[in-house]
Short mmCIF file of C-alpha atoms in Angstrom, two decimals:
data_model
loop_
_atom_site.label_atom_id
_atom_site.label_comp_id
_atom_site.label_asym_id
_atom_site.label_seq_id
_atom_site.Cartn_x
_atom_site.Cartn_y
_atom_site.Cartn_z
CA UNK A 1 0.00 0.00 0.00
CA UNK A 2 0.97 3.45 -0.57
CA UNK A 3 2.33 5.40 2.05
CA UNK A 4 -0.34 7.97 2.48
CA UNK A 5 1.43 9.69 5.58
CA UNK A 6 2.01 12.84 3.92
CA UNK A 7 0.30 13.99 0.48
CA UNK A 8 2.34 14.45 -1.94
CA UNK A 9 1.64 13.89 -5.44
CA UNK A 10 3.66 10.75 -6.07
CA UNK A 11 1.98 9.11 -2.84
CA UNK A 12 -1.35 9.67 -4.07
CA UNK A 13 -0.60 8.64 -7.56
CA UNK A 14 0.70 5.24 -6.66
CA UNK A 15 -1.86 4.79 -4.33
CA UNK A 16 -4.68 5.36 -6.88
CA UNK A 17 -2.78 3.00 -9.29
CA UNK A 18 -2.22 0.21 -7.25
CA UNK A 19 -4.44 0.16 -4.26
CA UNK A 20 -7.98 1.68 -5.68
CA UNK A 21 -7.18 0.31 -9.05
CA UNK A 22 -6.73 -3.18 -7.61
CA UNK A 23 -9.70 -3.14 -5.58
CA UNK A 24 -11.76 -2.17 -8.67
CA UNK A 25 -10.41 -5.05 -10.27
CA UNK A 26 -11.21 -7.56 -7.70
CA UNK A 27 -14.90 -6.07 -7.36
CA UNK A 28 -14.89 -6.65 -10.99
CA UNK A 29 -13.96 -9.86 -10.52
CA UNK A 30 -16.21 -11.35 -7.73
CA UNK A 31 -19.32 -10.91 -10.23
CA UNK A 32 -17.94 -12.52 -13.00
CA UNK A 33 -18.06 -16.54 -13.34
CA UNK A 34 -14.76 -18.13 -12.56
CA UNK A 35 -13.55 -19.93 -15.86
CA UNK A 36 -13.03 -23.13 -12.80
CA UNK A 37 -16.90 -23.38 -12.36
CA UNK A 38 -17.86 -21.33 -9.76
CA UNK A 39 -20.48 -18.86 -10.80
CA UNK A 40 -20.97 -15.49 -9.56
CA UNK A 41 -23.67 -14.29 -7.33
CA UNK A 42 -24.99 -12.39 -10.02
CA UNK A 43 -25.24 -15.18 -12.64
CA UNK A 44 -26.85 -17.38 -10.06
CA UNK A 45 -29.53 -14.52 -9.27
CA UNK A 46 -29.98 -14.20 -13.37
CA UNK A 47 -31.10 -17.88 -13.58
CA UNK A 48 -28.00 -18.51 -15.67
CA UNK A 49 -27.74 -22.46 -15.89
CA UNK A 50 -24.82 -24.64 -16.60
CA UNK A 51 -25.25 -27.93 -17.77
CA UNK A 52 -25.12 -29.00 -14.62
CA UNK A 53 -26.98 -26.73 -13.30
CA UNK A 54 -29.81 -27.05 -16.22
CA UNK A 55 -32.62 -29.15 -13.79
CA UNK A 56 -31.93 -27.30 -10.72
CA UNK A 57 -33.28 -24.01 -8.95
CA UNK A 58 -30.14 -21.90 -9.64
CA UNK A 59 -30.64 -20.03 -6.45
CA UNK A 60 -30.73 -23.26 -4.07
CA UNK A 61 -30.79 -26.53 -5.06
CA UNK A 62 -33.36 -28.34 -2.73
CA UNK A 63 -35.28 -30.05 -5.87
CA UNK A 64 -38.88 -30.61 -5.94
CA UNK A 65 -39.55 -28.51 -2.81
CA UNK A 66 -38.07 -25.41 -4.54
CA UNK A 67 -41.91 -25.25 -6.06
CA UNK A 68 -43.69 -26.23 -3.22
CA UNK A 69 -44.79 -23.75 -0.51
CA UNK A 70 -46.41 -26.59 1.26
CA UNK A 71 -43.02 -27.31 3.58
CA UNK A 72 -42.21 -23.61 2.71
CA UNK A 73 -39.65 -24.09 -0.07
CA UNK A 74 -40.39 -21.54 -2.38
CA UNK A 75 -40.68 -19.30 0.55
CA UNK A 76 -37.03 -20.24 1.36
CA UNK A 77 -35.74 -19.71 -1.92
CA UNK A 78 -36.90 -16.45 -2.36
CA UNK A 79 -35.39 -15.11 0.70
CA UNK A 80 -32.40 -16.84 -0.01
CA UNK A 81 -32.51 -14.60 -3.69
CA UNK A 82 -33.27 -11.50 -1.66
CA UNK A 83 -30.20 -12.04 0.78
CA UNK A 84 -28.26 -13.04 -1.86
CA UNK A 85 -29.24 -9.52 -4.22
CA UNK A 86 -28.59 -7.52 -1.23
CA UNK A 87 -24.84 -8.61 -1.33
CA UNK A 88 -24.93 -8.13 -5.34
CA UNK A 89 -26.19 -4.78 -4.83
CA UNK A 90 -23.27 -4.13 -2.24
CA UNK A 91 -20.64 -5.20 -4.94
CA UNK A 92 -22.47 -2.72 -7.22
CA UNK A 93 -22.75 0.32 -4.69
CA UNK A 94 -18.72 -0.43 -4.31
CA UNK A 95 -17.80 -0.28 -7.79
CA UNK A 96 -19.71 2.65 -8.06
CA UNK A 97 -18.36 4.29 -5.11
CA UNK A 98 -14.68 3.42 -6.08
CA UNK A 99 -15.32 5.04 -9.57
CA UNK A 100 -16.22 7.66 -8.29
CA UNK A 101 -12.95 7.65 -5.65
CA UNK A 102 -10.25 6.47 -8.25
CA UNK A 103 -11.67 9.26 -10.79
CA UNK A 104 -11.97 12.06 -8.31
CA UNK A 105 -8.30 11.00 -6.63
CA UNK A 106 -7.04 11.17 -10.61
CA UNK A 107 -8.82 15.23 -10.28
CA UNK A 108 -7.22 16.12 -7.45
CA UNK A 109 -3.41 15.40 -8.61
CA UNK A 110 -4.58 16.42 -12.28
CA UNK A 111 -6.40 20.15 -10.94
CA UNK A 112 -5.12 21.00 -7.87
CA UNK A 113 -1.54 20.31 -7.97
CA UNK A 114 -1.34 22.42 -11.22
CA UNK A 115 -1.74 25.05 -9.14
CA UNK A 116 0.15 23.93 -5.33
CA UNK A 117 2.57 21.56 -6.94
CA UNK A 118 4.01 18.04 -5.66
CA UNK A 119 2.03 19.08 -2.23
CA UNK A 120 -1.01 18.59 -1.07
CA UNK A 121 -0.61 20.15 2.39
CA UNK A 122 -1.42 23.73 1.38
CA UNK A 123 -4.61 23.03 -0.37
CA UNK A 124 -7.90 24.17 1.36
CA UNK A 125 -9.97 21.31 2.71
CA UNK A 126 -13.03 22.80 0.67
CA UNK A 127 -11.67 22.42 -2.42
CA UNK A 128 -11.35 19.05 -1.64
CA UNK A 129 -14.66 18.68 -0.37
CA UNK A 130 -15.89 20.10 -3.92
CA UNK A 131 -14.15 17.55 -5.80
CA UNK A 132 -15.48 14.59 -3.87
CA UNK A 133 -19.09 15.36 -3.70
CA UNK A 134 -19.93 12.38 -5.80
CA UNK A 135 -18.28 10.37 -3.30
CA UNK A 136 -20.18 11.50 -0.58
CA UNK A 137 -23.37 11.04 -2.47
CA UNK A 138 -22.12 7.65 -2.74
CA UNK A 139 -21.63 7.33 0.83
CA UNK A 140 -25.16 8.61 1.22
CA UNK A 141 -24.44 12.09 2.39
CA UNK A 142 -25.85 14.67 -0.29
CA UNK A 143 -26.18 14.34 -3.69
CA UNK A 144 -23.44 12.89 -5.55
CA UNK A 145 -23.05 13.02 -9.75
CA UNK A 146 -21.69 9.11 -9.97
CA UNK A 147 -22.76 7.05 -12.43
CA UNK A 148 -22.90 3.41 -12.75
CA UNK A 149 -21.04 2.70 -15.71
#
């Protein structure tokens, strides 16, 4: 990890490169299928079948009682499929969020240290504050301008 002790251009740069850009990655990762067979969360919730898969609920395989609400098994899977969108959801509010981080971290070195040069230390928290709105609308506190792509 970066050593973020002071801010200094070159800190912040490899720490955007390597740390946020890795985490991305890995977020992008978890909800894709893994070539080995293990499907993501997300193709699971889709219905997506393998050909194993193929005669099976995708979300839980507990066969016929998957249709039955008699001994509560459709009950069951659906709020298995509900827990198991909330954590997609989470992956999707994190990729989102770190967008939003990696590109406003890339603004700050780009904008600001035009302007103070290699150091961070004399800039005013509000400007700041201004570039990472969209991060705290991400975060839930005001209206961010983050998109999902």
């Amino acid at each position: 990890m970066a050593d973020l002790t002071h801010l200094d251009s070159k800190g912040l740069q490899t720490f955007v490169d390597n740390d946020v850009d890795g985490f991305m990655n890995e977020l992008e990762a978890i909800r894709k299928d893994d070539p080995a067979g293990v499907r993501a969360l997300q193709s699971i919730l889709a219905g997506r079948t393998t050909a194993d898969t193929l005669q099976e609920n995708q979300v839980l395989a507990i066969g016929l009682m998957a249709a039955d609400d008699s001994v509560n098994g459709s009950s069951l899977i659906s709020k298995v499929k509900d827990s198991a969108q909330s954590v997609d959801d989470i992956f999707v509010s994190q990729k989102t969020l770190f967008k939003d981080v990696d590109r406003d971290l890339r603004e700050t070195i780009k904008t600001l240290l035009k302007t103070q040069g290699t150091n961070l230390s004399s800039i005013e928290g509000e400007k700041l504050l201004d570039i990472f709105s969209d991060v705290d609308g991400d975060l839930g506190g005001g209206s961010g301008g983050g998109d999902d792509s």
